[in-house]
Coordinates of C-alpha atoms in Angstrom, one line a residue:
X2 CA -5.8 19.8 -13.6
X3 CA -8.4 17.1 -12.9
X4 CA -7.9 14.2 -10.5
X5 CA -10.2 11.4 -9.7
X6 CA -10.2 9.1 -6.6
X7 CA -11.9 5.8 -7.0
X8 CA -12.8 4.7 -3.6
X9 CA -13.4 8.3 -2.7
X10 CA -15.9 7.3 0.1
X11 CA -13.1 5.8 2.1
X12 CA -12.6 7.1 5.6
X13 CA -9.0 7.7 4.5
X14 CA -10.0 10.4 2.0
X15 CA -9.9 13.4 4.4
X16 CA -6.3 12.7 4.9
X17 CA -5.8 12.9 1.1
X18 CA -7.9 16.0 0.9
X19 CA -5.9 17.8 3.7
X20 CA -2.7 17.0 1.7
X21 CA -4.2 18.2 -1.6
X22 CA -5.2 21.5 0.1
X23 CA -1.9 22.1 2.0
X24 CA 0.3 21.4 -0.9
X25 CA -1.9 23.0 -3.6
X26 CA 1.1 25.0 -4.9
X27 CA 2.8 21.6 -5.8
X28 CA -0.3 20.1 -7.2
X29 CA -2.8 22.7 -8.5
X30 CA -6.1 20.8 -8.7
X31 CA -9.0 22.6 -10.5
X32 CA -11.4 19.7 -10.1
X33 CA -11.2 16.7 -7.8
X34 CA -13.8 13.9 -8.3
X35 CA -14.5 11.4 -5.5
X36 CA -16.0 8.2 -7.0
X37 CA -17.6 5.5 -4.8
X38 CA -20.6 3.2 -5.2
X39 CA -21.5 3.7 -1.5
X40 CA -23.6 6.9 -1.9
X41 CA -24.2 7.4 1.8
X42 CA -20.4 7.3 2.7
X43 CA -19.7 9.4 -0.3
X44 CA -22.0 12.2 0.9
X45 CA -20.4 12.3 4.3
X46 CA -16.8 12.3 3.0
X47 CA -17.6 14.7 0.2
X48 CA -19.2 17.2 2.6
X49 CA -16.1 17.2 4.8
X50 CA -13.8 17.3 1.8
X51 CA -15.5 20.6 0.6
X52 CA -15.3 22.1 4.1
X53 CA -11.6 21.3 4.3
X54 CA -10.9 23.0 0.9
X55 CA -13.1 26.0 2.0
X56 CA -11.3 26.4 5.3
X57 CA -7.9 26.3 3.8
X58 CA -8.8 28.5 0.8
X59 CA -8.4 25.9 -1.9
X60 CA -10.1 27.3 -5.1
X61 CA -10.6 23.8 -6.6
X62 CA -14.1 22.2 -7.1
X63 CA -14.9 18.8 -5.4
X64 CA -17.4 16.6 -7.2
X65 CA -18.9 13.4 -5.8
X66 CA -20.4 10.6 -8.0
X67 CA -21.2 7.0 -8.1
X68 CA -20.8 7.0 -12.0
X69 CA -17.2 5.6 -12.6
X70 CA -17.1 6.5 -16.3
X71 CA -18.2 10.1 -15.6
X72 CA -15.9 10.5 -12.7
X73 CA -12.8 9.4 -14.5
X74 CA -13.6 11.1 -17.9
X75 CA -10.8 13.6 -18.8
X76 CA -8.9 13.0 -15.6
X77 CA -5.1 13.7 -15.7
X78 CA -4.6 11.1 -13.0
X79 CA -6.8 8.5 -11.3
X80 CA -5.9 7.3 -7.7
X81 CA -7.2 3.8 -6.7
X82 CA -7.9 3.2 -3.0
X83 CA -10.6 0.6 -3.2
X84 CA -11.4 -2.3 -0.9
X85 CA -13.5 -5.0 -2.7
X86 CA -15.8 -6.6 -0.1
X87 CA -15.1 -3.8 2.4
X88 CA -14.1 -4.4 6.1
X89 CA -16.2 -7.5 6.2
X90 CA -14.1 -9.2 3.6
X91 CA -10.9 -8.0 5.4
X92 CA -12.2 -9.4 8.6
X93 CA -12.4 -12.8 6.9
X94 CA -9.0 -12.5 5.5
X95 CA -7.6 -11.9 9.0
X96 CA -9.5 -14.8 10.6
X97 CA -9.9 -17.9 8.6
X98 CA -6.1 -18.4 8.0
X99 CA -5.7 -18.6 11.8
X100 CA -7.8 -21.8 11.8
X101 CA -4.8 -23.5 10.0
X102 CA -2.2 -21.9 12.3
X103 CA -1.2 -19.4 9.6
X104 CA -1.0 -15.6 9.6
X105 CA -4.3 -13.8 9.1
X106 CA -3.4 -10.5 7.4
X107 CA -4.9 -8.6 4.6
X108 CA -1.8 -8.1 2.4
X109 CA 0.3 -11.3 2.9
X110 CA -0.2 -14.9 3.3
X111 CA -3.6 -16.5 2.4
X112 CA -5.5 -13.4 3.4
X113 CA -3.3 -11.3 1.0
X114 CA -4.0 -13.8 -1.8
X115 CA -7.7 -13.6 -1.2
X116 CA -7.6 -9.8 -1.5
X117 CA -5.6 -10.1 -4.7
X118 CA -8.1 -12.5 -6.2
X119 CA -11.0 -10.2 -5.3
X120 CA -9.2 -7.0 -6.4
X121 CA -7.2 -7.5 -9.6
X122 CA -10.3 -8.1 -11.9
X123 CA -12.0 -5.1 -10.5
X124 CA -9.0 -2.8 -10.8
X125 CA -8.3 -3.9 -14.4
X126 CA -11.9 -3.2 -15.3
X127 CA -11.6 0.3 -13.9
X128 CA -8.3 0.8 -15.7
X129 CA -9.8 -0.2 -19.0
X130 CA -12.6 2.3 -18.5
X131 CA -10.0 5.0 -17.7
X132 CA -8.1 4.1 -20.9
X133 CA -11.3 4.4 -23.0
X134 CA -12.0 8.1 -21.7
X135 CA -8.4 9.2 -21.4
X136 CA -5.5 6.9 -22.6
X137 CA -2.9 9.4 -21.3
X138 CA -4.1 9.4 -17.7
X139 CA -1.8 8.1 -15.0
X140 CA -3.1 5.5 -12.6
X141 CA -1.7 5.7 -9.1
X142 CA -2.5 2.6 -7.1
X143 CA -2.7 2.6 -3.3
X144 CA -4.9 -0.5 -3.4
X145 CA -3.4 -3.6 -1.6
X146 CA -1.7 -5.8 -2.4
X147 CA 0.1 -3.0 -4.2
X148 CA 2.8 -5.0 -5.8
X149 CA 0.4 -7.6 -7.4
X150 CA -2.2 -5.0 -8.4
X151 CA 0.5 -2.7 -10.0
X152 CA 2.0 -5.6 -11.9
X153 CA -1.5 -6.5 -13.2
X154 CA -1.9 -2.9 -14.4
X155 CA 1.5 -2.7 -16.0
X156 CA 1.2 -6.0 -17.8
X157 CA -2.1 -4.9 -19.2
X158 CA -0.3 -1.8 -20.7
X159 CA -1.6 0.9 -18.4
X160 CA 0.4 4.0 -17.3
X161 CA 0.5 3.0 -13.7
X162 CA 2.7 3.4 -10.6
X163 CA 2.1 1.8 -7.2
X164 CA 2.5 3.6 -4.0
X165 CA 2.9 2.7 -0.2
X166 CA 3.4 4.8 2.8
X167 CA 6.0 2.6 4.5
X168 CA 9.0 4.4 3.1
X169 CA 7.7 7.9 3.7
X170 CA 6.9 6.9 7.3
X171 CA 10.5 5.7 7.8
X172 CA 11.8 8.9 6.2
X173 CA 9.8 11.1 8.5
X174 CA 10.7 9.0 11.6
X175 CA 14.4 9.0 10.9
X176 CA 14.4 12.8 10.2
X177 CA 12.9 13.4 13.6
X178 CA 15.5 11.2 15.3
X179 CA 18.3 12.9 13.4
X180 CA 16.8 16.4 13.8
X181 CA 16.8 17.1 10.1
X182 CA 14.2 18.0 7.5
X183 CA 12.6 14.9 5.8
X184 CA 13.9 16.2 2.4
X185 CA 17.5 15.6 3.7
X186 CA 16.8 11.9 4.3
X187 CA 17.4 9.4 1.5
X188 CA 16.6 5.8 2.1
X189 CA 18.3 2.8 0.5
X190 CA 14.9 1.2 0.4
X191 CA 14.8 -2.2 -1.3
X192 CA 12.5 -5.1 -1.7
X193 CA 8.8 -5.7 -2.7
X194 CA 5.7 -4.0 -1.4
X195 CA 5.3 -4.9 2.3
X196 CA 8.6 -6.8 2.1
X197 CA 11.4 -4.2 2.3
X198 CA 14.5 -3.2 4.3
X199 CA 16.2 0.0 4.8
X200 CA 19.9 -0.8 3.9
X201 CA 21.1 2.7 4.4
X202 CA 19.9 6.2 5.6
X203 CA 21.8 8.9 3.7
X204 CA 21.9 12.5 4.3
X205 CA 21.6 14.9 1.4
X206 CA 20.8 12.4 -1.4
X207 CA 21.6 9.0 -2.9
X208 CA 25.4 9.5 -2.5
X209 CA 25.3 11.1 0.9
X210 CA 26.7 9.8 4.2
X211 CA 25.1 6.7 5.4
X212 CA 24.1 7.4 9.0
X213 CA 22.1 4.2 9.6
X214 CA 24.9 2.8 12.0
X215 CA 24.6 6.0 14.1
X216 CA 20.8 5.7 14.1
X217 CA 20.9 2.2 15.3
X218 CA 23.5 2.9 18.0
X219 CA 21.7 6.0 19.4
X220 CA 18.1 5.1 18.8
X221 CA 18.0 1.4 18.4
X222 CA 15.5 0.8 21.2
X223 CA 13.0 3.2 19.7
X224 CA 13.3 1.8 16.2
X225 CA 13.0 -1.8 17.6
X226 CA 10.0 -1.0 19.7
X227 CA 8.2 0.7 16.6
X228 CA 8.9 -2.5 14.7
X229 CA 7.9 -4.8 17.7
X230 CA 11.1 -6.7 17.2
X231 CA 13.9 -7.4 19.7
X232 CA 16.6 -4.7 19.6
X233 CA 19.2 -7.6 19.4
X234 CA 17.7 -8.8 16.2
X235 CA 17.7 -5.3 14.6
X236 CA 21.3 -4.8 15.6
X237 CA 22.3 -8.3 14.3
X238 CA 20.8 -7.5 11.0
X239 CA 22.3 -4.1 10.8
X240 CA 19.4 -2.8 8.7
X241 CA 15.8 -1.7 9.5
X242 CA 13.2 -4.2 8.2
X243 CA 9.6 -3.1 7.4
X244 CA 7.3 -3.9 10.2
X245 CA 5.6 -6.3 7.8
X246 CA 8.8 -8.5 8.2
X247 CA 7.6 -9.4 11.6
X248 CA 5.0 -11.7 10.0
X249 CA 8.0 -13.6 8.6
X250 CA 10.6 -13.3 11.4
X251 CA 8.2 -14.0 14.2
X252 CA 5.3 -15.9 12.5
X253 CA 4.4 -18.2 15.2
X254 CA 4.5 -15.5 17.9
X255 CA 2.2 -13.3 15.7
X256 CA -0.2 -16.1 15.2
X257 CA -0.6 -16.6 18.9
X258 CA -1.1 -12.9 19.4
X259 CA -3.8 -12.6 16.7
X260 CA -5.7 -15.5 18.2
X261 CA -6.1 -13.6 21.5
X262 CA -7.7 -10.3 20.4
X263 CA -10.2 -8.9 17.9
X264 CA -9.0 -8.7 14.3
X265 CA -7.6 -5.4 13.1
X266 CA -10.6 -5.3 10.6
X267 CA -13.0 -5.3 13.6
X268 CA -11.0 -2.5 15.2
X269 CA -11.0 -0.4 12.0
X270 CA -14.7 -1.0 11.3
X271 CA -15.6 0.4 14.8
X272 CA -13.3 3.3 14.1
X273 CA -14.8 4.0 10.8
X274 CA -18.4 4.2 12.3
X275 CA -17.1 6.8 14.7
X276 CA -15.3 8.7 11.9
X277 CA -18.3 8.7 9.6
X278 CA -20.4 10.1 12.4
X279 CA -17.8 12.9 12.8
X280 CA -17.7 13.6 9.1
X281 CA -21.4 14.2 9.2
X282 CA -21.0 17.1 11.6
X283 CA -21.4 20.3 9.5
X284 CA -19.1 22.1 11.9
X285 CA -16.2 19.8 11.2
X286 CA -13.8 21.4 8.7
X287 CA -10.5 19.6 9.3
X288 CA -9.4 16.0 9.5
X289 CA -10.1 14.7 13.0
X290 CA -7.3 13.4 15.3
X291 CA -8.9 10.0 15.3
X292 CA -8.0 9.6 11.6
X293 CA -4.3 9.2 12.6
X294 CA -5.2 5.9 14.3
X295 CA -6.9 4.6 11.1
X296 CA -3.5 4.1 9.5
X297 CA -2.0 5.6 6.4
X298 CA 0.4 8.1 8.0
X299 CA 1.9 10.6 5.4
X300 CA -0.2 8.9 2.8
X301 CA -1.4 12.3 1.3
X302 CA 2.1 13.7 1.2
X303 CA 3.3 10.7 -0.7
X304 CA 0.4 11.0 -3.1
X305 CA 0.8 14.6 -3.9
X306 CA 4.6 14.1 -4.5
X307 CA 4.0 11.3 -6.9
X308 CA 1.1 12.8 -8.7
X309 CA 2.9 16.2 -9.2
X310 CA 6.0 14.5 -10.5
X311 CA 4.0 12.3 -13.0
X312 CA 2.0 15.4 -14.1
X313 CA 4.9 17.8 -14.4
X314 CA 3.8 20.2 -11.8
X315 CA 6.8 19.8 -9.4
X316 CA 7.4 16.9 -6.9
X317 CA 10.5 15.3 -5.6
X318 CA 12.8 13.9 -8.4
X319 CA 13.5 10.7 -6.4
X320 CA 10.7 8.7 -4.6
X321 CA 10.0 5.2 -3.4
X322 CA 7.5 3.6 -5.7
X323 CA 6.4 0.2 -7.0
X324 CA 7.3 -0.3 -10.7
X325 CA 8.9 -2.8 -13.0
X326 CA 12.3 -4.2 -11.9
X327 CA 14.1 -3.6 -15.3
X328 CA 17.3 -5.3 -14.1
X329 CA 17.5 -3.5 -10.8
X330 CA 17.5 -6.6 -8.9
X331 CA 19.4 -9.0 -11.2
X332 CA 17.9 -12.2 -9.6
X333 CA 14.4 -11.2 -10.6
X334 CA 12.7 -11.0 -14.0
X335 CA 12.6 -7.6 -15.6
X336 CA 8.8 -7.5 -15.3
X337 CA 8.7 -8.2 -11.6
X338 CA 7.3 -5.2 -9.6
X339 CA 9.7 -4.0 -6.9
X340 CA 9.6 -1.3 -4.3
X341 CA 12.7 1.0 -4.6
X342 CA 13.9 4.5 -5.0
X343 CA 13.2 5.7 -8.5
X344 CA 13.5 8.9 -10.5
X345 CA 9.9 10.0 -11.3
X346 CA 8.8 12.4 -14.1
X347 CA 6.2 12.7 -16.8
X348 CA 7.5 9.5 -18.4
X349 CA 7.1 7.3 -15.3
X350 CA 9.4 5.8 -12.8
X351 CA 12.9 4.6 -13.4
X352 CA 14.5 2.6 -10.6
X353 CA 17.8 3.7 -9.2
X354 CA 20.7 1.2 -8.8
X355 CA 20.7 -0.5 -5.4
X356 CA 23.5 -2.2 -3.4
X357 CA 24.0 -5.9 -3.9
X358 CA 21.7 -7.7 -1.6
X359 CA 22.7 -10.2 1.0
X360 CA 21.2 -13.6 0.3
X361 CA 19.2 -13.3 3.5
X362 CA 17.1 -10.7 1.8
X363 CA 17.5 -11.6 -1.8
X364 CA 16.3 -15.2 -1.2
X365 CA 13.1 -14.1 0.5
X366 CA 12.5 -11.5 -2.2
X367 CA 12.8 -14.1 -4.9
X368 CA 10.5 -16.5 -3.1
X369 CA 7.8 -14.0 -2.6
X370 CA 8.1 -12.8 -6.2
X371 CA 7.5 -16.4 -7.3
X372 CA 4.4 -16.4 -5.1
X373 CA 3.3 -13.1 -6.7
X374 CA 3.6 -14.7 -10.2
X375 CA 1.4 -17.5 -9.2
X376 CA -1.0 -15.1 -7.4
X377 CA -1.5 -13.0 -10.3
X378 CA -2.0 -15.9 -12.6
X379 CA -4.7 -17.1 -10.2
X380 CA -6.3 -13.7 -10.1
X381 CA -6.3 -13.4 -13.9
X382 CA -7.4 -16.9 -14.8
X383 CA -9.0 -18.4 -11.7
X384 CA -9.2 -22.0 -10.8
X385 CA -8.7 -24.0 -7.6
X386 CA -5.4 -25.5 -8.7
X387 CA -3.9 -22.0 -9.4
X388 CA -5.0 -20.9 -5.9
X389 CA -3.4 -24.0 -4.4
X390 CA -0.1 -23.5 -6.1
X391 CA 0.1 -19.9 -5.1
X392 CA -0.6 -20.8 -1.5
X393 CA 1.9 -23.6 -1.5
X394 CA 4.6 -21.3 -2.9
X395 CA 4.1 -18.7 -0.2
X396 CA 6.9 -18.9 2.4
X397 CA 4.4 -18.4 5.2
X398 CA 2.5 -21.5 4.2
X399 CA 4.7 -23.9 2.2
X400 CA 3.0 -27.2 3.1
X401 CA 0.6 -29.0 1.0
X402 CA -1.7 -29.9 3.9
X403 CA -2.0 -26.2 4.9
X404 CA -2.4 -25.2 1.2
X405 CA -5.2 -27.6 0.6
X406 CA -7.2 -26.5 3.6
X407 CA -6.6 -22.8 3.0
X408 CA -7.6 -23.2 -0.7
X409 CA -11.0 -24.6 0.4
X410 CA -11.4 -21.8 3.0
X411 CA -10.4 -19.1 0.7
X412 CA -12.9 -20.1 -2.0
X413 CA -15.7 -20.7 0.5
X414 CA -15.2 -17.2 2.0
X415 CA -14.8 -15.4 -1.3
X416 CA -17.2 -17.2 -3.7
X417 CA -19.4 -14.1 -4.3
X418 CA -16.3 -12.2 -5.6
X419 CA -14.8 -14.9 -7.7
X420 CA -16.5 -15.3 -11.0
X421 CA -14.9 -18.7 -11.8
X422 CA -16.0 -20.1 -8.5

């Protein structure tokens, strides 16, 4: 089995390598190709990756290359984890929206739209090159904004599934609180990427006992603290929102916070410099503890599970993924991309039925889906007016004065990445 990781020079990659090595019985990789245009980073990450495989006795071969076509040729699956513009572009996404009093964040609001506009054309070009070399290869997308990018891939006819680590993070957290194994925890996880709620926490499978009320009663303070939301709000909702919902439920508070400290991108950039220095140490043969602070907890386990299911080598039958709606949420178009539990096998992902959604959640999902429609249109076709309409549609913006100003700022800060600008 051959896998390729596009964006293989990411500081995240050793987390992925560690998972591939530990779970090699589930996903027997013979060749792993790390593809990245940044040759200096790729050399450091690739060296550590080989040492991790060697220490853990993995027989697979790790290849590094800056040649995309050669790297993805004959791959059974291609994992996308790229960041167009790097941390510098992310830093802009997280700062210029604050000038208008709006959230500065890399996956939602104006910053999230900027990332989508930079990313979608690049991802589609990569996918077309994968299709030319191996039309049967699966594309697994970790690249944010995952929902928009996955929809672009699916609409272009690619064999693609999107993946995020929010659900597996909740699964592992709830398993610890309940003192059970993660495999015993099934989530009623519903929504869009980075806009989800845990409506139930079931033991033993989709039809198991819902222990969410018990979790909230016994561990509500811990859960609320992790979400950085008041316990009273979580109790009142009776569900567990993704921590990304704080950008919606406490928008003004978060804007004030973001204006008083360095951007997350600045923090990550400093962390990456330290990590890359560590990766260059020939004595290091395991992922360093610092990597846990970089983000992406359990990312490797989710990746192995999804890849092994798609490639028929094992994997959990039911996983949380990003895929076409296909009537699962009846208030959305069939070709909207949602994030829910799905049955995953060699044919792809089939969403499971979900409980009827309260209008409190359905309304926000529908609103953000409409924004994502317009965002994808802007990413595919370009143009200032399309950018403006997408921003105006976003529930975190929604005022023409803000949308006008943010449109000008977005284009000014991203002109080098926008062919139409």
